[in-house]
Every structure is written in structure tokens, then in C-alpha cells.
Amino acid sequence: MRTFSSDKEAADALAASYRTLRQEIGKVIIGQDEVVRLVLTAVFSQGHCLLVGVPGLAKTLLIQTIADSLDLSFNRIQFTPDLMPSDIVGSETMNQQRDFQFVKGPVFANIVLADEINRTPPKTQAALLESMQEYSVTVAGKRYPLERPFFVLATQNPIEQEGTYPLPEAQLDRFMFNIELGYPSYEAELQIVKNTTSDTKPSVSKILHSDDIQAFQHLVRRVPVADNVVEYAVGLVHKTRPNTERAASRVNQLLEWGAGPRASQHLIVGAKCNALLNGKYSPDIEDVKAIALPILRHRLVRNFKAEAEGISIDQIVRELL
């Protein structure tokens, strides 16, 4: 683990490490710069991500590559309708001495990819809740802490809705970011096809270790924030709450529900991290705006009027910004 004489020196090191990480990940992942930025922001902010995108956009490869470059353990869980909570957290089994011993499930890793999380019933989805919020799991009344840093990245396929179980709002709220993956550009896809149809595989160097990441996570929390930035973030969240004192007029017309206090917290922590990654020592309003859309996207619920007129959540958030 590296040691720093001051927070300023640590902040400079984080910005430099971030640039190096982007270069290393870019050897394997082509044209998903915004997604990589947001995932790394979530890692350093101690947040979790929900990735929404059609199959074949390299979601799994992206997470595997980030785990490799961060020198973290990585497990992938393929969610299916018959998956049980014990398949995620682990279970107690009897050994040869007829004693019960706990066998850890795949959730015991630094980075957990919950693939197609909406394919499994709510009981199994809820098994991830405790680990995401409390950084521990409880089995047979005993608590088992998870190794830090711990980061859940869940994916959803937006096309197939048959036989799926949409995540409830309370569980969606635990994800810091809802990141939408689009199709690559023509130029990016040319590069992807050339890279993936040859016999050479690029290797990714390990840039940061778990101790470094935890130190940077604490550094992000220590970043000072001006009162006007906090007021802007909280004011933005209040604008999304229909029929309240500070609600925007368009919100009263188009939204059923607005964002809760967790959105305000994520906006500030995310803005702090965004500032550090861009070489600044304190966030401004532009840093809040830079991460507002993926934070608010899954926390707002449209009403019938908005759905009937085809007005998306993204459009509403962009109007508020």
C-alpha cells in the first residue's frame, strides 16, 4: 500500500491512477468510455452499479477487465428463475466429523457481477440486499462480514420482459448508478471486431490493489464541499418530488414519485469523486451535473401522462438540469 504525506498528494495520485486505469482498460474495452468512467467512479465512491443493455455489449468482459486492473477477486453469478438465496450467500453443510460448517457462496468476492438480476424471483434478489447495504451476510443466525472493498454490478436486459421479475424500488435505490449501455459506433465496432477475431489477447496490468482502493475511498469522503454545491444537489432532488413545496412544475405533471434522500447523498459523494478523478480538489455544480443522470434515472417513477406521451425519465432529468 502506498502512503502519502498529504491528502493533496493522495488526490494527485488518484487522478494519475485513474488515467492509467482508463488506458489499461482501453486495451480490451473499446468505445465505452462513459461506462468505464461511471463504474470506476462508483468503485471509488463505495457504490454499486446497475448496467442496462442488450446482450453482446461486453458487460461481463468490462467488469472482468476492471477487476483485473484493480487486482481484485471477481465472481460472476448467472441469475436464473430457479436460483436460491443459498446459491448466492452460501450454506451450512455437515463435514465428516458431523459438525456444521459454512461454505461461502460466490458473493464472497471483491467484485460480484450479478448477471441478468431480473431473471430471478424477489426472494433471491433480496439475498443481495444485505450484502450491498451491510457488507455482510447472515446464515443460520450467524453474521459473516464480506471482504472490502466490495462492489456489486448487476446487469439487466431491457428487451426481454417475459419471465422476468422487475427489481422493486427499494432495491433499485441501493444502486448508486443506473448505467445505460448503447451500441458501439461504427468505428468502435470495426476496432472491436479486428481485436476479437485475431489470436492475440491483450493483457491488462494491475494498477491498484485493495488497500490502495480503500485508502482512495476514504479520501473521497474527506473531500470538502462548498455549501452552495450541497444546496444545489439537495435542491435538485427536491425538484423531483411531485406535489411538494420545491417541486418543478413539469415534475408535478409527469412524475408519480421522486427521488429519496439516498439520491442526495450519492450526488455529493459522486461529485466529490468526479472532481478528484478530473484533478480538482473540491467539487462544483458541474461535477454534480456530470453524475446526476445515472443517479436519478432509476429513482423517478413516471405517471400515466408521461408514459402516454412517450416522455422518458432521461428527458425529465435533463430538463431539471
Coordinates of C-alpha atoms in Angstrom, one line a residue:
M1 CA 0.0 0.0 0.0
R2 CA 1.3 3.4 -0.9
T3 CA 1.5 6.1 1.8
F4 CA 1.0 9.8 1.1
S5 CA 2.2 12.8 3.1
S6 CA -1.0 14.8 2.5
D7 CA -4.5 14.5 1.1
K8 CA -3.4 16.7 -1.8
E9 CA -0.6 14.2 -2.8
A10 CA -3.2 11.4 -2.5
A11 CA -5.6 13.2 -4.7
D12 CA -3.0 13.7 -7.4
A13 CA -2.1 10.0 -7.1
L14 CA -5.8 9.1 -7.6
A15 CA -6.1 11.2 -10.7
A16 CA -2.9 9.7 -12.2
S17 CA -4.1 6.2 -11.3
Y18 CA -7.4 6.8 -12.9
R19 CA -5.8 8.0 -16.2
T20 CA -3.6 4.8 -16.2
L21 CA -6.6 2.6 -15.4
R22 CA -8.5 4.1 -18.4
Q23 CA -5.5 3.3 -20.7
E24 CA -5.2 -0.3 -19.4
I25 CA -9.0 -1.0 -19.7
G26 CA -9.0 0.7 -23.1
K27 CA -6.7 -2.1 -24.4
V28 CA -9.6 -4.5 -24.0
I29 CA -12.8 -2.4 -23.9
I30 CA -13.3 -0.2 -27.0
G31 CA -15.6 2.8 -27.1
Q32 CA -17.3 2.5 -23.7
D33 CA -15.5 5.5 -22.1
E34 CA -18.6 6.9 -20.3
V35 CA -19.5 3.5 -18.8
V36 CA -15.9 2.9 -17.6
R37 CA -15.9 6.4 -16.1
L38 CA -19.1 5.8 -14.1
V39 CA -18.1 2.3 -13.0
L40 CA -14.7 3.5 -11.7
T41 CA -16.5 6.5 -10.0
A42 CA -18.8 4.0 -8.2
V43 CA -15.8 1.9 -7.1
F44 CA -14.1 4.8 -5.5
S45 CA -17.4 6.1 -4.1
Q46 CA -18.2 2.8 -2.4
G47 CA -21.3 2.5 -4.6
H48 CA -23.0 -0.3 -6.7
C49 CA -24.0 -0.2 -10.3
L50 CA -26.9 -1.5 -12.4
L51 CA -26.0 -1.9 -16.1
V52 CA -28.8 -1.9 -18.6
G53 CA -28.0 -3.1 -22.1
V54 CA -28.8 -5.6 -24.8
P55 CA -26.8 -8.8 -25.0
G56 CA -23.3 -8.8 -26.6
L57 CA -22.2 -5.3 -25.4
A58 CA -19.3 -6.8 -23.4
K59 CA -20.8 -6.1 -20.0
T60 CA -19.1 -9.2 -18.4
L61 CA -15.8 -8.5 -20.2
L62 CA -15.9 -4.9 -19.0
I63 CA -16.3 -5.9 -15.3
Q64 CA -13.7 -8.7 -15.6
T65 CA -11.2 -6.3 -17.1
I66 CA -11.8 -3.7 -14.4
A67 CA -11.4 -6.4 -11.7
D68 CA -8.1 -7.5 -13.3
S69 CA -6.7 -3.9 -13.5
L70 CA -7.7 -3.3 -9.8
D71 CA -6.2 -6.6 -8.7
L72 CA -9.5 -7.7 -7.0
S73 CA -11.2 -11.0 -6.7
F74 CA -14.1 -11.4 -9.1
N75 CA -17.2 -13.8 -9.2
R76 CA -20.0 -13.9 -11.7
I77 CA -23.5 -15.2 -10.7
Q78 CA -25.8 -16.0 -13.6
F79 CA -29.3 -15.3 -12.2
T80 CA -32.0 -17.8 -13.3
P81 CA -35.6 -18.4 -12.2
D82 CA -34.5 -21.5 -10.1
L83 CA -31.6 -19.8 -8.2
M84 CA -31.9 -19.9 -4.4
P85 CA -30.6 -17.4 -1.9
S86 CA -28.1 -20.1 -0.6
D87 CA -26.7 -20.3 -4.1
I88 CA -25.5 -16.7 -3.6
V89 CA -24.5 -16.3 0.0
G90 CA -23.5 -19.9 0.8
S91 CA -24.9 -22.5 3.1
E92 CA -24.1 -24.7 6.1
T93 CA -23.1 -28.3 5.3
M94 CA -22.1 -31.2 7.6
N95 CA -18.5 -32.3 7.5
Q96 CA -17.1 -35.8 8.2
Q97 CA -17.0 -35.1 11.9
R98 CA -20.7 -34.4 11.7
D99 CA -20.2 -30.7 12.5
F100 CA -21.8 -27.9 10.6
Q101 CA -19.5 -25.7 8.6
F102 CA -20.3 -22.7 6.5
V103 CA -19.4 -22.9 2.8
K104 CA -19.1 -19.5 1.3
G105 CA -21.1 -18.6 -1.8
P106 CA -20.0 -16.5 -4.8
V107 CA -21.0 -13.3 -3.1
F108 CA -17.7 -13.5 -1.1
A109 CA -15.5 -11.6 -3.6
N110 CA -14.4 -8.0 -4.1
I111 CA -16.4 -7.6 -7.3
V112 CA -19.6 -9.5 -7.9
L113 CA -21.3 -9.5 -11.3
A114 CA -25.0 -10.3 -10.8
D115 CA -25.8 -11.2 -14.4
E116 CA -29.5 -10.6 -15.5
I117 CA -30.6 -9.9 -12.0
N118 CA -34.2 -9.5 -13.1
R119 CA -34.4 -13.2 -14.1
T120 CA -34.6 -14.5 -10.6
P121 CA -37.5 -14.2 -8.1
P122 CA -37.6 -11.4 -5.4
K123 CA -36.6 -13.8 -2.6
T124 CA -33.2 -14.5 -4.3
Q125 CA -32.8 -10.8 -5.4
A126 CA -33.2 -9.9 -1.7
A127 CA -30.3 -12.1 -0.8
L128 CA -28.0 -9.5 -2.3
L129 CA -29.6 -6.6 -0.3
E130 CA -27.9 -7.3 3.0
S131 CA -24.5 -7.7 1.3
M132 CA -24.9 -4.5 -0.6
Q133 CA -26.0 -2.4 2.4
E134 CA -24.4 -4.0 5.4
Y135 CA -21.3 -5.6 3.7
S136 CA -22.1 -8.9 5.4
V137 CA -24.4 -11.9 5.1
T138 CA -26.3 -13.7 7.8
V139 CA -26.7 -17.5 7.6
A140 CA -28.4 -19.6 10.4
G141 CA -28.3 -16.6 12.7
K142 CA -24.5 -16.0 12.3
R143 CA -23.1 -12.9 10.6
Y144 CA -20.2 -13.3 8.1
P145 CA -18.5 -10.0 7.1
L146 CA -17.5 -9.5 3.4
E147 CA -14.0 -8.6 2.4
R148 CA -13.6 -5.0 1.5
P149 CA -13.7 -3.3 -1.0
F150 CA -17.0 -4.9 -2.0
F151 CA -18.8 -3.9 -5.2
V152 CA -21.9 -5.3 -6.8
L153 CA -22.5 -4.8 -10.5
A154 CA -25.9 -6.1 -11.8
T155 CA -26.9 -6.3 -15.4
Q156 CA -30.4 -6.2 -16.9
N157 CA -31.6 -6.9 -20.5
P158 CA -34.1 -4.2 -21.4
I159 CA -35.6 -6.2 -24.3
E160 CA -36.9 -9.5 -22.8
Q161 CA -39.5 -8.8 -20.2
E162 CA -41.3 -12.1 -20.4
G163 CA -40.4 -14.3 -17.4
T164 CA -38.6 -11.6 -15.6
Y165 CA -39.1 -10.1 -12.1
P166 CA -38.5 -6.3 -12.1
L167 CA -36.4 -5.0 -9.2
P168 CA -38.6 -3.3 -6.6
E169 CA -38.0 0.4 -6.0
A170 CA -36.4 -0.2 -2.6
Q171 CA -33.8 -2.5 -4.1
L172 CA -33.2 -0.2 -7.1
D173 CA -32.5 2.6 -4.6
R174 CA -29.4 0.7 -3.3
F175 CA -27.7 1.1 -6.6
M176 CA -25.7 4.3 -6.9
F177 CA -25.8 4.4 -10.7
N178 CA -28.1 3.1 -13.4
I179 CA -25.9 3.0 -16.5
E180 CA -27.4 2.5 -19.9
L181 CA -25.1 0.8 -22.5
G182 CA -25.7 1.7 -26.1
Y183 CA -24.5 0.1 -29.3
P184 CA -20.9 1.0 -30.2
S185 CA -20.2 3.4 -33.0
Y186 CA -19.3 2.1 -36.5
E187 CA -15.6 3.0 -35.9
A188 CA -15.5 1.4 -32.5
E189 CA -17.2 -1.8 -33.7
L190 CA -14.6 -2.1 -36.5
Q191 CA -11.9 -2.0 -33.9
I192 CA -13.7 -4.5 -31.7
V193 CA -14.2 -7.0 -34.5
K194 CA -10.5 -6.7 -35.5
N195 CA -9.3 -7.2 -31.9
T196 CA -11.6 -10.1 -31.0
T197 CA -11.2 -12.2 -34.2
S198 CA -7.4 -12.4 -34.0
D199 CA -5.3 -14.9 -32.0
T200 CA -3.7 -12.2 -29.8
K201 CA -5.2 -11.3 -26.4
P202 CA -4.2 -8.0 -24.8
S203 CA -3.1 -8.4 -21.2
V204 CA -4.1 -5.8 -18.5
S205 CA -1.6 -4.7 -15.9
K206 CA -2.6 -4.5 -12.2
I207 CA -2.7 -0.8 -11.4
L208 CA -4.2 -0.6 -7.9
H209 CA -4.5 -3.1 -5.0
S210 CA -7.4 -3.5 -2.5
D211 CA -5.5 -1.4 0.2
D212 CA -5.0 1.4 -2.3
I213 CA -8.7 1.4 -3.3
Q214 CA -9.9 1.5 0.3
A215 CA -7.5 4.4 1.0
F216 CA -8.8 6.3 -2.0
Q217 CA -12.4 5.5 -0.9
H218 CA -11.7 7.2 2.4
L219 CA -10.0 10.1 0.6
V220 CA -13.2 10.7 -1.4
R221 CA -15.2 11.0 1.8
R222 CA -12.7 13.6 3.2
V223 CA -13.1 16.0 0.2
P224 CA -14.5 19.3 1.3
V225 CA -17.7 20.6 -0.4
A226 CA -18.9 24.2 -0.6
D227 CA -22.4 24.8 0.9
N228 CA -23.8 26.0 -2.5
V229 CA -22.9 22.7 -4.1
V230 CA -24.7 20.7 -1.4
E231 CA -27.7 23.1 -1.7
Y232 CA -27.8 22.6 -5.4
A233 CA -27.7 18.7 -5.1
V234 CA -30.4 18.6 -2.4
G235 CA -32.4 21.2 -4.3
L236 CA -32.2 19.1 -7.5
V237 CA -33.5 16.1 -5.6
H238 CA -36.4 18.1 -4.1
K239 CA -37.4 19.3 -7.6
T240 CA -38.1 15.7 -8.5
R241 CA -40.7 15.2 -5.8
P242 CA -44.2 15.9 -7.1
N243 CA -46.7 17.9 -5.1
T244 CA -44.1 19.2 -2.6
E245 CA -43.0 22.7 -1.9
R246 CA -40.0 22.8 -4.1
A247 CA -41.3 20.5 -6.9
A248 CA -40.7 21.7 -10.5
S249 CA -44.0 22.3 -12.4
R250 CA -43.1 19.7 -15.1
V251 CA -42.5 17.2 -12.3
N252 CA -46.0 17.7 -11.0
Q253 CA -47.3 17.0 -14.4
L254 CA -45.1 13.9 -15.3
L255 CA -43.9 12.1 -12.2
E256 CA -45.7 9.8 -9.7
W257 CA -42.7 9.5 -7.3
G258 CA -39.5 11.4 -6.9
A259 CA -36.0 10.5 -5.5
G260 CA -35.3 9.9 -1.8
P261 CA -32.5 11.2 0.4
R262 CA -30.1 8.5 -0.7
A263 CA -30.0 10.3 -4.1
S264 CA -28.8 13.5 -2.4
Q265 CA -26.1 11.5 -0.6
H266 CA -24.9 9.8 -3.8
L267 CA -24.9 13.1 -5.7
I268 CA -22.5 14.6 -3.2
V269 CA -20.2 11.6 -2.9
G270 CA -20.2 11.1 -6.7
A271 CA -19.4 14.8 -7.3
K272 CA -16.5 14.6 -4.8
C273 CA -15.1 11.5 -6.7
N274 CA -15.7 13.1 -10.1
A275 CA -13.8 16.2 -9.0
L276 CA -10.8 14.1 -7.8
L277 CA -10.7 12.0 -11.0
N278 CA -10.5 15.2 -13.0
G279 CA -7.7 16.6 -11.0
K280 CA -9.7 19.0 -8.8
Y281 CA -9.6 19.2 -5.0
S282 CA -13.2 20.1 -4.4
P283 CA -16.4 19.6 -6.5
D284 CA -18.5 22.3 -8.1
I285 CA -22.0 22.3 -9.5
E286 CA -20.7 20.9 -12.8
D287 CA -19.5 17.8 -11.0
V288 CA -23.0 17.2 -9.6
K289 CA -24.4 17.6 -13.1
A290 CA -21.8 15.2 -14.6
I291 CA -23.2 12.3 -12.5
A292 CA -26.8 13.3 -11.9
L293 CA -28.5 11.4 -14.8
P294 CA -27.4 7.9 -13.8
I295 CA -28.1 8.6 -10.2
L296 CA -31.7 9.9 -10.7
R297 CA -32.6 7.6 -13.7
H298 CA -33.8 4.7 -11.6
R299 CA -35.3 6.7 -8.7
L300 CA -38.1 8.5 -10.5
V301 CA -41.4 6.9 -11.4
R302 CA -43.4 8.4 -14.4
N303 CA -47.1 8.8 -14.2
F304 CA -49.6 7.7 -16.9
K305 CA -49.4 11.1 -18.7
A306 CA -45.7 10.9 -19.2
E307 CA -45.9 7.3 -20.4
A308 CA -48.7 8.0 -22.8
E309 CA -46.8 11.0 -24.3
G310 CA -43.6 8.9 -24.6
I311 CA -41.6 11.3 -22.3
S312 CA -38.6 9.4 -20.9
I313 CA -37.1 9.8 -17.4
D314 CA -33.9 10.9 -19.1
Q315 CA -35.7 13.8 -20.8
I316 CA -37.3 14.9 -17.5
V317 CA -33.9 14.8 -15.7
R318 CA -32.2 16.8 -18.5
E319 CA -34.9 19.4 -18.2
L320 CA -34.3 19.7 -14.5
L321 CA -30.5 20.2 -15.1

